[in-house]
C-alpha positions as a Markdown table, in Angstrom:
| # | Residue | x | y | z |
|---|---|---|---|---|
| 1 | Met | 123.2 | 119.9 | 90.5 |
| 2 | Ser | 119.8 | 120.5 | 92.2 |
| 3 | Leu | 118.0 | 117.4 | 93.9 |
| 4 | Ala | 115.8 | 117.1 | 90.9 |
| 5 | Glu | 118.6 | 117.0 | 88.5 |
| 6 | Arg | 120.5 | 114.3 | 90.3 |
| 7 | Asp | 117.2 | 112.3 | 90.8 |
| 8 | Lys | 116.7 | 112.1 | 86.9 |
| 9 | Lys | 120.2 | 110.6 | 86.3 |
| 10 | Val | 119.7 | 107.5 | 88.9 |
| 11 | Ile | 115.9 | 107.0 | 89.7 |
| 12 | Trp | 113.1 | 105.4 | 88.0 |
| 13 | His | 110.0 | 106.6 | 89.4 |
| 14 | Pro | 106.4 | 104.5 | 89.8 |
| 15 | Tyr | 103.8 | 104.9 | 87.6 |
| 16 | Thr | 105.6 | 107.4 | 85.3 |
| 17 | Gln | 106.6 | 107.3 | 81.6 |
| 18 | Met | 110.2 | 108.6 | 82.2 |
| 19 | Lys | 110.6 | 109.6 | 78.4 |
| 20 | Asn | 108.8 | 112.8 | 78.9 |
| 21 | Ala | 108.2 | 113.1 | 82.6 |
| 22 | Leu | 108.6 | 116.7 | 84.2 |
| 23 | Pro | 111.4 | 117.0 | 86.6 |
| 24 | His | 110.1 | 115.4 | 90.1 |
| 25 | Ile | 109.6 | 117.9 | 92.8 |
| 26 | Pro | 112.5 | 117.7 | 95.4 |
| 27 | Ile | 110.8 | 117.5 | 99.0 |
| 28 | Val | 113.0 | 118.1 | 101.8 |
| 29 | Arg | 110.9 | 118.3 | 104.9 |
| 30 | Gly | 107.0 | 117.5 | 106.1 |
| 31 | Glu | 105.3 | 118.9 | 108.8 |
| 32 | Gly | 101.5 | 118.2 | 109.4 |
| 33 | Val | 99.5 | 118.3 | 106.3 |
| 34 | Tyr | 102.6 | 120.3 | 104.3 |
| 35 | Leu | 105.4 | 119.1 | 102.4 |
| 36 | Phe | 108.4 | 121.8 | 101.6 |
| 37 | Asp | 110.6 | 121.6 | 98.6 |
| 38 | Glu | 114.5 | 122.5 | 98.2 |
| 39 | Tyr | 113.3 | 125.8 | 97.0 |
| 40 | Gly | 111.2 | 126.7 | 100.1 |
| 41 | Lys | 107.6 | 126.1 | 98.4 |
| 42 | Lys | 104.9 | 124.8 | 100.6 |
| 43 | Tyr | 102.4 | 122.2 | 99.4 |
| 44 | Ile | 99.2 | 120.8 | 101.2 |
| 45 | Asp | 99.4 | 117.2 | 100.9 |
| 46 | Ala | 95.7 | 116.7 | 99.9 |
| 47 | Val | 96.1 | 113.1 | 99.1 |
| 48 | Ser | 98.1 | 111.7 | 102.1 |
| 49 | Ser | 101.2 | 110.9 | 100.1 |
| 50 | Trp | 99.4 | 108.0 | 98.2 |
| 51 | Trp | 96.8 | 107.6 | 101.2 |
| 52 | Val | 99.1 | 106.7 | 103.9 |
| 53 | Thr | 99.9 | 109.5 | 106.0 |
| 54 | Ile | 96.7 | 110.0 | 108.1 |
| 55 | His | 98.0 | 111.9 | 110.9 |
| 56 | Gly | 100.1 | 114.1 | 109.0 |
| 57 | His | 104.0 | 114.2 | 108.3 |
| 58 | Ala | 106.8 | 113.8 | 110.8 |
| 59 | His | 104.3 | 113.3 | 113.8 |
| 60 | Pro | 106.2 | 113.5 | 117.0 |
| 61 | His | 104.5 | 110.8 | 119.0 |
| 62 | Ile | 105.3 | 108.3 | 116.0 |
| 63 | Ala | 108.9 | 109.9 | 115.7 |
| 64 | Ala | 109.3 | 109.4 | 119.4 |
| 65 | Lys | 108.0 | 105.7 | 119.6 |
| 66 | Val | 109.9 | 104.8 | 116.5 |
| 67 | Ala | 113.3 | 106.4 | 118.0 |
| 68 | Glu | 112.8 | 104.5 | 121.5 |
| 69 | Gln | 112.1 | 101.2 | 119.6 |
| 70 | Leu | 115.2 | 101.6 | 117.3 |
| 71 | Lys | 117.7 | 101.9 | 120.5 |
| 72 | Thr | 116.1 | 98.5 | 121.7 |
| 73 | Leu | 115.5 | 96.4 | 118.8 |
| 74 | Glu | 115.6 | 97.1 | 115.1 |
| 75 | His | 114.6 | 93.5 | 113.8 |
| 76 | Val | 114.6 | 89.8 | 114.5 |
| 77 | Ile | 113.8 | 86.8 | 112.4 |
| 78 | Phe | 110.3 | 86.1 | 112.9 |
| 79 | Ala | 110.4 | 82.4 | 112.3 |
| 80 | Gly | 110.9 | 80.9 | 115.8 |
| 81 | Phe | 111.2 | 84.1 | 117.4 |
| 82 | Thr | 108.9 | 86.9 | 118.7 |
| 83 | His | 108.9 | 90.4 | 120.3 |
| 84 | Glu | 106.8 | 92.8 | 122.3 |
| 85 | Pro | 105.6 | 95.2 | 119.4 |
| 86 | Ala | 104.3 | 92.4 | 117.2 |
| 87 | Val | 102.3 | 90.8 | 120.0 |
| 88 | Gln | 101.2 | 94.0 | 121.3 |
| 89 | Leu | 100.0 | 95.2 | 117.9 |
| 90 | Ala | 98.1 | 92.0 | 117.2 |
| 91 | Glu | 96.6 | 92.2 | 120.7 |
| 92 | Arg | 95.2 | 95.8 | 120.1 |
| 93 | Leu | 94.4 | 95.7 | 116.5 |
| 94 | Leu | 92.2 | 92.3 | 116.4 |
| 95 | Pro | 89.4 | 93.8 | 118.8 |
| 96 | Leu | 88.9 | 96.8 | 116.7 |
| 97 | Leu | 88.2 | 94.7 | 113.5 |
| 98 | Pro | 84.6 | 93.9 | 112.7 |
| 99 | Gly | 83.6 | 90.2 | 113.3 |
| 100 | Lys | 85.8 | 87.7 | 115.1 |
| 101 | Gln | 89.3 | 88.0 | 113.8 |
| 102 | Glu | 91.6 | 85.8 | 115.7 |
| 103 | Lys | 95.0 | 86.0 | 114.0 |
| 104 | Val | 97.6 | 88.3 | 112.5 |
| 105 | Phe | 99.9 | 87.6 | 109.8 |
| 106 | Tyr | 102.6 | 90.1 | 109.0 |
| 107 | Ser | 104.1 | 91.1 | 105.7 |
| 108 | Asp | 105.6 | 94.3 | 104.0 |
| 109 | Asn | 102.7 | 96.2 | 102.1 |
| 110 | Gly | 99.3 | 96.1 | 100.8 |
| 111 | Ser | 100.4 | 93.8 | 97.7 |
| 112 | Thr | 101.9 | 91.3 | 100.0 |
| 113 | Ala | 99.1 | 91.6 | 102.1 |
| 114 | Ile | 96.8 | 90.5 | 99.5 |
| 115 | Glu | 99.1 | 87.8 | 98.3 |
| 116 | Val | 99.0 | 86.1 | 101.7 |
| 117 | Ala | 95.0 | 86.4 | 101.7 |
| 118 | Ile | 94.7 | 84.8 | 98.4 |
| 119 | Lys | 97.3 | 82.0 | 99.5 |
| 120 | Met | 95.3 | 81.5 | 102.6 |
| 121 | Cys | 92.2 | 80.8 | 100.8 |
| 122 | Leu | 93.5 | 78.8 | 98.1 |
| 123 | Gln | 95.4 | 76.3 | 100.5 |
| 124 | Tyr | 92.4 | 76.4 | 103.0 |
| 125 | Trp | 90.5 | 74.4 | 100.3 |
| 126 | Val | 93.7 | 72.4 | 99.7 |
| 127 | Asn | 93.9 | 71.4 | 103.1 |
| 128 | Thr | 90.3 | 70.8 | 103.7 |
| 129 | Ser | 88.9 | 69.3 | 100.5 |
| 130 | Lys | 89.5 | 66.3 | 98.3 |
| 131 | Gln | 88.4 | 68.5 | 95.5 |
| 132 | Pro | 89.9 | 71.8 | 96.2 |
| 133 | Arg | 88.1 | 75.0 | 94.9 |
| 134 | Thr | 90.2 | 77.5 | 92.6 |
| 135 | Lys | 88.0 | 79.9 | 91.4 |
| 136 | Ile | 88.2 | 83.6 | 92.6 |
| 137 | Ile | 85.5 | 86.1 | 92.3 |
| 138 | Ala | 86.4 | 89.9 | 92.3 |
| 139 | Phe | 85.0 | 93.1 | 90.9 |
| 140 | Lys | 85.7 | 94.1 | 87.1 |
| 141 | Glu | 87.6 | 97.4 | 87.9 |
| 142 | Ala | 89.2 | 96.4 | 91.2 |
| 143 | Tyr | 92.9 | 97.2 | 92.0 |
| 144 | His | 94.7 | 95.0 | 94.6 |
| 145 | Gly | 98.1 | 95.5 | 93.9 |
| 146 | Asp | 101.1 | 95.2 | 91.6 |
| 147 | Thr | 102.3 | 91.6 | 92.5 |
| 148 | Phe | 101.3 | 88.6 | 90.2 |
| 149 | Gly | 98.5 | 87.3 | 92.5 |
| 150 | Ala | 97.3 | 90.7 | 93.5 |
| 151 | Met | 97.2 | 91.7 | 89.7 |
| 152 | Ser | 95.4 | 88.5 | 88.7 |
| 153 | Val | 92.5 | 89.4 | 91.2 |
| 154 | Ser | 92.7 | 93.0 | 89.9 |
| 155 | Gly | 90.5 | 94.2 | 86.9 |
| 156 | Arg | 92.1 | 93.9 | 83.4 |
| 157 | Ser | 93.6 | 97.5 | 82.7 |
| 158 | Ile | 96.8 | 99.3 | 81.6 |
| 159 | Phe | 98.4 | 98.0 | 84.7 |
| 160 | Thr | 98.0 | 94.4 | 84.1 |
| 161 | Asp | 98.0 | 94.4 | 79.9 |
| 162 | Pro | 101.5 | 93.6 | 79.6 |
| 163 | Phe | 101.4 | 90.5 | 81.9 |
| 164 | Ala | 97.8 | 89.3 | 80.8 |
| 165 | Ser | 98.9 | 85.9 | 79.4 |
| 166 | Leu | 100.5 | 85.4 | 82.8 |
| 167 | Leu | 97.9 | 85.9 | 85.4 |
| 168 | Phe | 95.5 | 83.5 | 86.6 |
| 169 | Asp | 91.7 | 83.3 | 85.4 |
| 170 | Val | 89.5 | 85.3 | 87.7 |
| 171 | Glu | 85.6 | 85.6 | 87.7 |
| 172 | Phe | 85.0 | 89.2 | 87.4 |
| 173 | Ile | 81.6 | 90.5 | 88.3 |
| 174 | Asp | 80.3 | 94.1 | 88.3 |
| 175 | Leu | 79.8 | 96.5 | 91.3 |
| 176 | Pro | 76.5 | 95.5 | 92.8 |
| 177 | Asn | 73.3 | 97.8 | 92.7 |
| 178 | Glu | 69.6 | 97.6 | 92.8 |
| 179 | Lys | 69.3 | 96.3 | 89.1 |
| 180 | Asn | 72.1 | 93.6 | 89.1 |
| 181 | Ile | 72.2 | 92.2 | 92.5 |
| 182 | Glu | 69.8 | 89.2 | 91.9 |
| 183 | Gln | 71.8 | 88.3 | 88.9 |
| 184 | Leu | 75.2 | 88.4 | 90.8 |
| 185 | Lys | 73.7 | 86.2 | 93.3 |
| 186 | Ser | 72.7 | 83.7 | 90.9 |
| 187 | Lys | 76.1 | 83.6 | 89.4 |
| 188 | Ile | 77.6 | 83.0 | 92.8 |
| 189 | Asn | 75.3 | 80.4 | 93.3 |
| 190 | Tyr | 76.0 | 78.8 | 90.0 |
| 191 | Leu | 79.8 | 78.7 | 90.4 |
| 192 | Ser | 79.6 | 77.8 | 94.1 |
| 193 | Asn | 81.1 | 74.5 | 94.1 |
| 194 | Glu | 84.3 | 75.9 | 92.2 |
| 195 | Val | 84.9 | 79.4 | 93.9 |
| 196 | Ala | 87.5 | 79.4 | 96.7 |
| 197 | Cys | 87.0 | 83.2 | 97.6 |
| 198 | Phe | 85.5 | 86.5 | 97.0 |
| 199 | Ile | 87.8 | 89.5 | 97.2 |
| 200 | Phe | 86.4 | 93.2 | 97.5 |
| 201 | Glu | 87.3 | 96.7 | 98.4 |
| 202 | Pro | 84.4 | 97.5 | 100.5 |
| 203 | Met | 82.4 | 100.5 | 99.5 |
| 204 | Val | 85.2 | 102.3 | 97.5 |
| 205 | Leu | 87.2 | 101.1 | 94.5 |
| 206 | Gly | 90.2 | 103.3 | 94.6 |
| 207 | Val | 92.2 | 102.9 | 91.6 |
| 208 | Ala | 89.4 | 102.6 | 89.7 |
| 209 | Gly | 88.3 | 106.2 | 90.3 |
| 210 | Met | 87.1 | 106.2 | 93.6 |
| 211 | Lys | 83.9 | 104.3 | 92.4 |
| 212 | Met | 81.3 | 103.7 | 95.4 |
| 213 | Tyr | 78.5 | 101.5 | 96.1 |
| 214 | Glu | 76.2 | 100.6 | 98.9 |
| 215 | Pro | 77.2 | 98.4 | 101.7 |
| 216 | His | 73.8 | 96.5 | 101.9 |
| 217 | Tyr | 74.5 | 95.0 | 98.5 |
| 218 | Leu | 77.8 | 94.0 | 99.5 |
| 219 | Asp | 76.1 | 92.3 | 102.7 |
| 220 | Gln | 74.1 | 90.2 | 100.3 |
| 221 | Leu | 76.9 | 89.2 | 98.2 |
| 222 | Ile | 78.8 | 88.0 | 101.2 |
| 223 | Glu | 75.9 | 86.1 | 102.7 |
| 224 | Thr | 75.5 | 84.4 | 99.4 |
| 225 | Cys | 79.1 | 83.3 | 99.6 |
| 226 | Gln | 78.9 | 82.2 | 103.1 |
| 227 | Lys | 75.8 | 80.1 | 102.3 |
| 228 | His | 78.2 | 78.0 | 100.3 |
| 229 | Gly | 81.2 | 78.2 | 102.2 |
| 230 | Ile | 82.9 | 80.7 | 99.9 |
| 231 | Leu | 85.8 | 82.6 | 101.8 |
| 232 | Thr | 85.5 | 86.4 | 101.8 |
| 233 | Ile | 88.5 | 89.0 | 101.5 |
| 234 | Ala | 88.2 | 92.5 | 102.5 |
| 235 | Asp | 90.7 | 94.7 | 101.0 |
| 236 | Glu | 90.9 | 97.7 | 103.4 |
| 237 | Val | 94.5 | 98.7 | 102.6 |
| 238 | Met | 93.0 | 102.2 | 101.3 |
| 239 | Thr | 89.8 | 102.3 | 103.3 |
| 240 | Gly | 91.0 | 101.3 | 106.6 |
| 241 | Phe | 92.0 | 103.2 | 109.4 |
| 242 | Gly | 88.9 | 106.1 | 109.4 |
| 243 | Arg | 89.1 | 107.0 | 105.8 |
| 244 | Thr | 85.4 | 106.2 | 105.4 |
| 245 | Gly | 84.3 | 107.9 | 108.5 |
| 246 | Lys | 84.5 | 104.7 | 110.5 |
| 247 | Tyr | 87.7 | 103.0 | 111.6 |
| 248 | Phe | 87.0 | 100.2 | 109.0 |
| 249 | Ser | 84.7 | 100.2 | 106.2 |
| 250 | Cys | 83.3 | 96.9 | 106.9 |
| 251 | Glu | 81.6 | 98.3 | 110.1 |
| 252 | Ala | 78.9 | 99.5 | 107.9 |
| 253 | Leu | 78.2 | 95.7 | 107.1 |
| 254 | Thr | 76.0 | 93.3 | 109.2 |
| 255 | Thr | 78.0 | 90.6 | 107.9 |
| 256 | Ser | 81.8 | 89.7 | 108.8 |
| 257 | Pro | 84.5 | 88.9 | 106.1 |
| 258 | Asp | 86.8 | 85.9 | 106.9 |
| 259 | Ile | 90.1 | 87.9 | 106.1 |
| 260 | Phe | 90.9 | 91.5 | 106.2 |
| 261 | Cys | 94.2 | 93.0 | 104.3 |
| 262 | Leu | 95.7 | 96.4 | 106.0 |
| 263 | Ser | 98.4 | 98.6 | 105.1 |
| 264 | Lys | 98.8 | 102.2 | 104.0 |
| 265 | Gly | 97.3 | 104.1 | 107.3 |
| 266 | Leu | 98.6 | 101.2 | 109.5 |
| 267 | Thr | 101.9 | 102.9 | 110.3 |
| 268 | Gly | 100.5 | 106.5 | 109.8 |
| 269 | Gly | 102.6 | 106.4 | 106.9 |
| 270 | Thr | 105.9 | 106.2 | 108.6 |
| 271 | Met | 107.0 | 103.0 | 106.9 |
| 272 | Pro | 106.0 | 99.9 | 105.0 |
| 273 | Met | 104.1 | 97.2 | 106.8 |
| 274 | Gly | 101.1 | 94.8 | 105.8 |
| 275 | Ile | 98.8 | 92.9 | 107.6 |
| 276 | Thr | 96.4 | 90.0 | 106.9 |
| 277 | Thr | 94.3 | 88.7 | 109.6 |
| 278 | Cys | 91.8 | 85.9 | 109.6 |
| 279 | Asn | 89.2 | 84.2 | 111.7 |
| 280 | Glu | 89.5 | 80.8 | 113.5 |
| 281 | Lys | 88.0 | 78.7 | 110.8 |
| 282 | Ile | 90.7 | 79.7 | 108.4 |
| 283 | Phe | 93.5 | 79.3 | 110.8 |
| 284 | Asp | 92.4 | 76.0 | 112.0 |
| 285 | Ala | 92.6 | 74.8 | 108.5 |
| 286 | Phe | 96.3 | 75.0 | 108.7 |
| 287 | Leu | 96.8 | 73.2 | 112.2 |
| 288 | Ser | 97.7 | 69.6 | 111.5 |
| 289 | Glu | 100.5 | 67.0 | 112.0 |
| 290 | Asp | 101.0 | 67.2 | 108.3 |
| 291 | Lys | 103.9 | 69.6 | 107.6 |
| 292 | Leu | 102.5 | 70.1 | 104.0 |
| 293 | Lys | 99.4 | 71.7 | 105.6 |
| 294 | Thr | 101.8 | 74.6 | 106.6 |
| 295 | Leu | 101.4 | 78.2 | 105.0 |
| 296 | Tyr | 104.8 | 78.3 | 103.6 |
| 297 | His | 104.9 | 82.1 | 103.2 |
| 298 | Gly | 107.2 | 84.6 | 104.8 |
| 299 | His | 109.3 | 87.8 | 104.1 |
| 300 | Ser | 112.7 | 89.1 | 105.5 |
| 301 | Phe | 111.0 | 91.9 | 107.3 |
| 302 | Thr | 108.2 | 90.1 | 108.7 |
| 303 | Ala | 107.0 | 91.8 | 111.9 |
| 304 | Asn | 109.5 | 94.5 | 111.6 |
| 305 | Pro | 109.6 | 95.9 | 115.5 |
| 306 | Ile | 110.4 | 99.3 | 114.2 |
| 307 | Ser | 107.3 | 99.1 | 111.9 |
| 308 | Cys | 105.2 | 97.5 | 114.6 |
| 309 | Ala | 106.1 | 100.3 | 117.0 |
| 310 | Ala | 105.1 | 103.1 | 114.1 |
| 311 | Ser | 101.9 | 101.0 | 114.0 |
| 312 | Leu | 101.2 | 101.1 | 117.7 |
| 313 | Ala | 101.9 | 104.9 | 117.8 |
| 314 | Ser | 99.4 | 105.3 | 114.9 |
| 315 | Leu | 96.8 | 103.5 | 116.7 |
| 316 | Asp | 97.3 | 105.7 | 119.9 |
| 317 | Ile | 96.7 | 108.7 | 117.8 |
| 318 | Leu | 93.8 | 107.2 | 116.0 |
| 319 | Leu | 91.9 | 106.2 | 118.9 |
| 320 | Lys | 92.0 | 109.5 | 120.8 |
| 321 | Pro | 88.6 | 111.2 | 120.8 |
| 322 | Glu | 90.0 | 114.2 | 119.0 |
| 323 | Thr | 91.0 | 112.0 | 116.0 |
| 324 | Leu | 87.6 | 110.8 | 115.5 |
| 325 | Glu | 86.4 | 114.6 | 115.9 |
| 326 | Asn | 88.7 | 115.6 | 113.2 |
| 327 | Ile | 87.3 | 112.8 | 111.0 |
| 328 | His | 84.0 | 113.8 | 111.5 |
| 329 | Arg | 84.8 | 117.5 | 111.1 |
| 330 | Val | 86.4 | 116.7 | 107.7 |
| 331 | Val | 83.5 | 114.6 | 106.4 |
| 332 | Ala | 80.9 | 117.6 | 107.4 |
| 333 | Lys | 83.1 | 119.9 | 105.5 |
| 334 | His | 83.2 | 117.6 | 102.5 |
| 335 | Glu | 79.6 | 117.1 | 102.6 |
| 336 | Ala | 78.8 | 121.0 | 102.5 |
| 337 | Phe | 81.1 | 121.5 | 99.7 |
| 338 | Ala | 79.9 | 118.5 | 97.6 |
| 339 | Leu | 76.2 | 120.0 | 98.0 |
| 340 | Gln | 77.6 | 123.2 | 97.0 |
| 341 | Ile | 79.4 | 122.0 | 93.9 |
| 342 | Lys | 77.5 | 119.1 | 92.6 |
| 343 | Asp | 75.4 | 120.6 | 89.9 |
| 344 | His | 78.5 | 122.5 | 88.2 |
| 345 | Pro | 78.1 | 121.9 | 84.4 |
| 346 | Lys | 81.6 | 120.8 | 84.2 |
| 347 | Leu | 81.5 | 118.1 | 86.5 |
| 348 | Lys | 80.2 | 114.6 | 85.5 |
| 349 | Asp | 79.7 | 113.2 | 89.0 |
| 350 | Val | 80.4 | 114.3 | 92.7 |
| 351 | Arg | 80.6 | 111.3 | 95.2 |
| 352 | Gln | 81.6 | 111.1 | 98.9 |
| 353 | Ala | 82.4 | 108.4 | 101.5 |
| 354 | Gly | 83.6 | 109.8 | 104.8 |
| 355 | Thr | 86.8 | 111.7 | 104.3 |
| 356 | Ile | 87.3 | 110.7 | 100.7 |
| 357 | Leu | 85.6 | 113.6 | 98.2 |
| 358 | Val | 85.6 | 112.9 | 94.3 |
| 359 | Leu | 85.1 | 115.2 | 91.6 |
| 360 | Glu | 84.7 | 113.6 | 88.3 |
| 361 | Trp | 85.5 | 116.1 | 85.2 |
| 362 | Glu | 83.0 | 116.0 | 82.1 |
| 363 | Thr | 85.2 | 115.4 | 79.2 |
| 364 | Gly | 82.2 | 114.5 | 76.8 |
| 365 | Thr | 83.8 | 110.9 | 76.5 |
| 366 | Asp | 84.3 | 108.2 | 78.9 |
| 367 | Thr | 86.4 | 108.7 | 82.0 |
| 368 | Ser | 89.8 | 107.3 | 81.5 |
| 369 | Tyr | 93.1 | 106.9 | 83.6 |
| 370 | Leu | 94.9 | 108.4 | 80.4 |
| 371 | Ser | 92.7 | 111.5 | 80.1 |
| 372 | Gly | 94.5 | 114.3 | 78.7 |
| 373 | Leu | 92.9 | 116.4 | 81.3 |
| 374 | Arg | 94.9 | 114.6 | 84.0 |
| 375 | Asn | 98.0 | 116.7 | 83.6 |
| 376 | Lys | 96.2 | 120.1 | 83.2 |
| 377 | Leu | 94.5 | 119.5 | 86.7 |
| 378 | Tyr | 97.8 | 118.2 | 88.4 |
| 379 | Asn | 99.8 | 121.1 | 87.5 |
| 380 | Tyr | 97.1 | 123.5 | 88.0 |
| 381 | Phe | 96.8 | 122.5 | 91.6 |
| 382 | Leu | 100.7 | 122.1 | 92.0 |
| 383 | Glu | 101.3 | 125.6 | 91.0 |
| 384 | Arg | 98.7 | 126.6 | 93.7 |
| 385 | Gly | 100.4 | 124.6 | 96.4 |
| 386 | Ile | 98.1 | 122.0 | 96.4 |
| 387 | Ile | 99.0 | 118.1 | 95.8 |
| 388 | Leu | 96.1 | 116.2 | 94.1 |
| 389 | Arg | 97.1 | 113.3 | 92.2 |
| 390 | Pro | 94.3 | 112.9 | 89.5 |
| 391 | Leu | 93.1 | 109.6 | 88.3 |
| 392 | Gly | 92.5 | 110.5 | 84.9 |
| 393 | Asn | 89.9 | 113.1 | 84.8 |
| 394 | Ile | 88.8 | 112.5 | 88.5 |
| 395 | Ile | 90.3 | 114.3 | 91.2 |
| 396 | Tyr | 89.9 | 113.6 | 94.9 |
| 397 | Ile | 90.8 | 114.8 | 98.5 |
| 398 | Leu | 92.0 | 112.3 | 100.9 |
| 399 | Ala | 93.9 | 114.3 | 103.4 |
| 400 | Pro | 95.5 | 113.7 | 106.6 |
| 401 | Tyr | 92.8 | 113.9 | 109.3 |
| 402 | Val | 94.7 | 117.1 | 111.0 |
| 403 | Ile | 93.9 | 119.2 | 108.1 |
| 404 | Ser | 92.6 | 122.5 | 109.1 |
| 405 | Asn | 89.4 | 124.1 | 107.8 |
| 406 | Asp | 91.4 | 127.0 | 106.4 |
| 407 | Asp | 93.3 | 124.5 | 104.4 |
| 408 | Leu | 90.1 | 122.8 | 103.4 |
| 409 | Asp | 88.6 | 126.0 | 102.3 |
| 410 | Tyr | 91.5 | 127.0 | 100.3 |
| 411 | Ile | 91.5 | 123.7 | 98.5 |
| 412 | Tyr | 87.6 | 124.0 | 97.7 |
| 413 | Gln | 88.2 | 127.6 | 96.5 |
| 414 | Thr | 90.9 | 126.3 | 94.2 |
| 415 | Ile | 88.6 | 123.5 | 92.7 |
| 416 | Thr | 86.0 | 126.0 | 92.2 |
| 417 | Lys | 88.4 | 128.3 | 90.3 |
| 418 | Ala | 89.9 | 125.4 | 88.4 |
| 419 | Leu | 86.3 | 124.6 | 87.2 |
| 420 | Asn | 85.9 | 128.1 | 85.9 |
| 421 | Asp | 89.7 | 128.1 | 84.3 |
| 422 | Ile | 90.1 | 124.8 | 82.9 |
C-alpha cells in the first residue's frame, strides 16, 4: 500500500471531514521552502506548514542544535528543576519583546499559551481583590485556539458551535476603526469594574480570514483598559517572529500589553512549544506565603530542553541581518504584487501586513470559511506545485522568509492565471 492508503486506514486528520476527504498527500522530505511527496513531486510551502516554518524545512543549524541537545539532555521535570536551554531562551527572548516583560512560563503550543494567559489574568484578580473580576473582552471573529478556554475567548463559529453551551461568557467587540472606536472605548469604560482582561490578535486576525486593523486603534483600546487596571493579552502566536515585518506586531504600538502568547515560529517549526510571558505586576500578584495564590498549572513537557534548543537556534537565525533583509525583500515583493492586482474584478479585497499577503475572492455572497470556492482554489494551486490553504474564498501567502524571488514570482503568476481560469 502507498503511504496515503496506509494513512486512510489509521489516521484522523485535523479540520477535515473524513467522509469525503481526498487522499492526503504523502510528504517524505522537506528542504528550504520545498516539500517532496513520495512520488517525487515538489511543492512550494507557501503557508509555512500552518505558519510555523519561518526559516524553511530541515534547516541545518536548527537540526544541528537539536541533535547536540539530544545527546546531552532530552527532558527533565520542570517543577523543582531547571536547565540551561530554558534559562537561556528566557534571557534572550524577554528583551526582544515590547514593554517590560519579566517572566516566561513554558507550555506546549499556542492554545496552551492562551490557557495560561487566561488563568494568569483571572487568578490575578482572585489573588489581589476581594471582588474578583471575571469578564473577558475579545474580538468577535477572534481565534485563539481549540482548548476550552481558548475556544471561549474565540468568536463563536463553526469551530465552537458544538461546544457553545459549555463555553464561558465573553464580551465580544468589533474590530476597531474610525467609526466605532469611541463606542468601543465607552463599552470598556462601562464594564470596567467587571473586566479582568482584554485579549487580542494584534493587527491581524488569522483564522478570521486574515482580517487587518490599524495599530493606533488598538493603542486606544489598551490605553482605556490600562486606565481601569484591566489586564491585556497579546496573542502573537501567528504574528510573532517577523510575520508583520517587525519581530513582533506589538512593536507598532505605543502601549505595551501585560502578557504575550507565543508559539508557531518560536521553534522555527521544528517541534511544539508555547510560551506565555508576563510583566512584573502580574508575577508579583502570585508571590505570597499563601500557597493558594500559586499558579497551579503545568505540562509534562514544560520547557522541554530539545524544544528550547530548537527555539534558541531559530532565534539565532531570526536575528541575523540577512533574515531581516529577507523579510523586507518579501514585504516589498508583496507590496508590488498587491498594487498590481488590487483592482482585479474577481477580487473583493487585497490586503497586506508585512510578509502576509491576502486575496479575498469575490463570490457574490458573504465571505465564508465553507465557501465552495475553497476546494477549487486549493486543488488548482496544488496541481501546480504550490501549497496555499484557503480560508474559504480567501487565499494568503505566508511563506518561509528564505523563499526566493523566483518562487514568489511563480506564485504571483499562478494567482494571476487562477483569476482568469476560475
